[in-house]
Short mmCIF file of C-alpha atoms in Angstrom, two decimals:
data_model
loop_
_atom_site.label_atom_id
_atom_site.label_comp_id
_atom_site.label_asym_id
_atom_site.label_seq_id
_atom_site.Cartn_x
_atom_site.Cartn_y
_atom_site.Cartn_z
CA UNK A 29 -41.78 -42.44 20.62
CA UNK A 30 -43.11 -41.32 17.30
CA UNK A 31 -42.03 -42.56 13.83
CA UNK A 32 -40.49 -39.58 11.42
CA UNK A 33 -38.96 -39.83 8.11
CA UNK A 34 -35.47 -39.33 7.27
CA UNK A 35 -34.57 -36.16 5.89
CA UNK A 36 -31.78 -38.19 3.42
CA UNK A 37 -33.57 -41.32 2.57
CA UNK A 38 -37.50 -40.30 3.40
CA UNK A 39 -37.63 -43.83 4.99
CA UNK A 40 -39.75 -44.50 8.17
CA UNK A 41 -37.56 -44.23 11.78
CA UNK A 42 -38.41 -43.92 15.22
CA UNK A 43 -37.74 -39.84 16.88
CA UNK A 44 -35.20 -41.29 19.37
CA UNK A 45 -32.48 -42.75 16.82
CA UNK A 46 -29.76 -40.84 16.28
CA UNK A 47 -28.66 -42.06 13.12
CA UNK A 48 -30.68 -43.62 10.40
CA UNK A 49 -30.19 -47.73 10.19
CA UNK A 50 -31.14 -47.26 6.28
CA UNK A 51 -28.76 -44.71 5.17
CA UNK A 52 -26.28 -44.08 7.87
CA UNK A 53 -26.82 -40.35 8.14
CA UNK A 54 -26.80 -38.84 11.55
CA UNK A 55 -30.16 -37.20 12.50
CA UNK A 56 -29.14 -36.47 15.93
CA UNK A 57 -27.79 -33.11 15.64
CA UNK A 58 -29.66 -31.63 12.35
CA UNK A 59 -31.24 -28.35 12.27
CA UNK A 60 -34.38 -27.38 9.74
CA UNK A 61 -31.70 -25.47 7.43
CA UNK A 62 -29.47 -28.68 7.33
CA UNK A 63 -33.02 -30.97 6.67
CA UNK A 64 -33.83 -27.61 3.93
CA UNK A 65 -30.58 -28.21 2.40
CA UNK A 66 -31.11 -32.18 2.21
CA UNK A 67 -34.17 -31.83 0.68
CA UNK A 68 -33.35 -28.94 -1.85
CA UNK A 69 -30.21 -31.87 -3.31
CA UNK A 70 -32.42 -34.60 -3.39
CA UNK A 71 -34.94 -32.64 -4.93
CA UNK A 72 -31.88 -31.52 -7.54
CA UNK A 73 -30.44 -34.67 -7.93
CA UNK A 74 -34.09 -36.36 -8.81
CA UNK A 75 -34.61 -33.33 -11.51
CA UNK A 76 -30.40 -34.60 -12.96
CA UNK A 77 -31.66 -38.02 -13.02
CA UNK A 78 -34.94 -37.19 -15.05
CA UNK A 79 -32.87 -34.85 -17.30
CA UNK A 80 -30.62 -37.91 -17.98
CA UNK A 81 -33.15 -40.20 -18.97
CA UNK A 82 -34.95 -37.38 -21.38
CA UNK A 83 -31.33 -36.77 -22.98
CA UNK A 84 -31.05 -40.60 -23.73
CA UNK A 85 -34.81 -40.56 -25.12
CA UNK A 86 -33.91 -38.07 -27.61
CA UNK A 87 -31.06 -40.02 -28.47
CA UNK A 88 -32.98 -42.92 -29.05
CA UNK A 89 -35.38 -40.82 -30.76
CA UNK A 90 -33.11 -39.40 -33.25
CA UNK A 91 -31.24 -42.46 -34.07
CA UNK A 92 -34.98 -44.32 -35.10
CA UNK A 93 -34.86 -41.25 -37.45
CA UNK A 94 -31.57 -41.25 -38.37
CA UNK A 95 -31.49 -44.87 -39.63
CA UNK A 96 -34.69 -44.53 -41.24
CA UNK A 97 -33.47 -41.99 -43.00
CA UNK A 98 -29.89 -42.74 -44.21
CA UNK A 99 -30.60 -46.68 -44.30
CA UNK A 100 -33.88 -46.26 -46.26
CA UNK A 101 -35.58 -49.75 -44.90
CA UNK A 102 -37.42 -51.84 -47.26
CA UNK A 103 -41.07 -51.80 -46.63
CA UNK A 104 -42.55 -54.19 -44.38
CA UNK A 105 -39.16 -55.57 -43.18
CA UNK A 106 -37.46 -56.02 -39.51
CA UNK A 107 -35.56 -52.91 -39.77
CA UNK A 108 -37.88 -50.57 -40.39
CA UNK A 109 -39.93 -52.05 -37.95
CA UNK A 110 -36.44 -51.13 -35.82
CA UNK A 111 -36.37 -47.96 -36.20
CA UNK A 112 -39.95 -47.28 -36.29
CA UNK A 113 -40.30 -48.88 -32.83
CA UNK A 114 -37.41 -46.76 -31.76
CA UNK A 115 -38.97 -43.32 -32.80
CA UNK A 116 -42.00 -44.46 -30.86
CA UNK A 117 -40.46 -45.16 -27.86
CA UNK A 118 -38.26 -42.56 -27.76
CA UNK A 119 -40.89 -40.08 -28.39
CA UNK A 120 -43.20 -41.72 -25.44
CA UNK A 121 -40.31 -41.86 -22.98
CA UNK A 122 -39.08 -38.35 -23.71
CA UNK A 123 -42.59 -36.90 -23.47
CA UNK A 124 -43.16 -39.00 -20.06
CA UNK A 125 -40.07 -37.53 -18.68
CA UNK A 126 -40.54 -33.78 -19.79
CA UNK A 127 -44.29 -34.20 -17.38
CA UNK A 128 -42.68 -36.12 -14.80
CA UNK A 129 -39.99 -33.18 -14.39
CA UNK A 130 -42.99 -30.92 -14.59
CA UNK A 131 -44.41 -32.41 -11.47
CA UNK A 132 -41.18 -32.60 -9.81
CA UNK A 133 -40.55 -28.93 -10.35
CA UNK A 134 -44.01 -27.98 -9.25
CA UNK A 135 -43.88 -29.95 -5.69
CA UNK A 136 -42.13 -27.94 -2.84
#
């Protein structure tokens, strides 16, 4: 009896189950193109997720520069503070995601 992980959820099982008690998905009758094909949309849908959170970074982004812009906050007061925050942030987070798609990308 040796433990393997599952191809959908790449939690810990034992060899002799034929269906994963995490996820539900039968292991039983898969073949290494069916565990290929698992992996290749997990490894897709973990690139969509990290493209998702870069789009809403930039948003963020852009709407700290938007307001600071259009809004033109007073010196030393709460909004500017606002929208300065938000341009850092969203510059940090999209830069963060752009190197963790990087890595993801460069794994096999």
């Amino acid at each position: 009896m040796a433990i393997v992980a599952c191809p959908n959820c790449a939690k810990q099982i034992s060899d002799k189950h034929k269906q994963c008690p995490h996820c539900d998905m039968n292991i039983s009758n898969l073949n290494a193109e069916d565990k290929l094909k698992i992996a290749l949309d997990i490894k897709l849908k973990k690139k969509q997720q990290i493209m998702n959170h870069s789009f809403i970074a930039l948003i963020i982004f852009l709407s700290g520069f938007l307001a600071l812009y259009t809004r033109s906050p007073a010196p030393g007061s709460i909004e500017l503070l606002i929208t300065q925050s938000a341009i850092g942030i969203g510059f940090l987070w999209y830069v963060i995601n752009r190197v963790r798609l990087l890595l993801v990308k460069k794994t096999k």
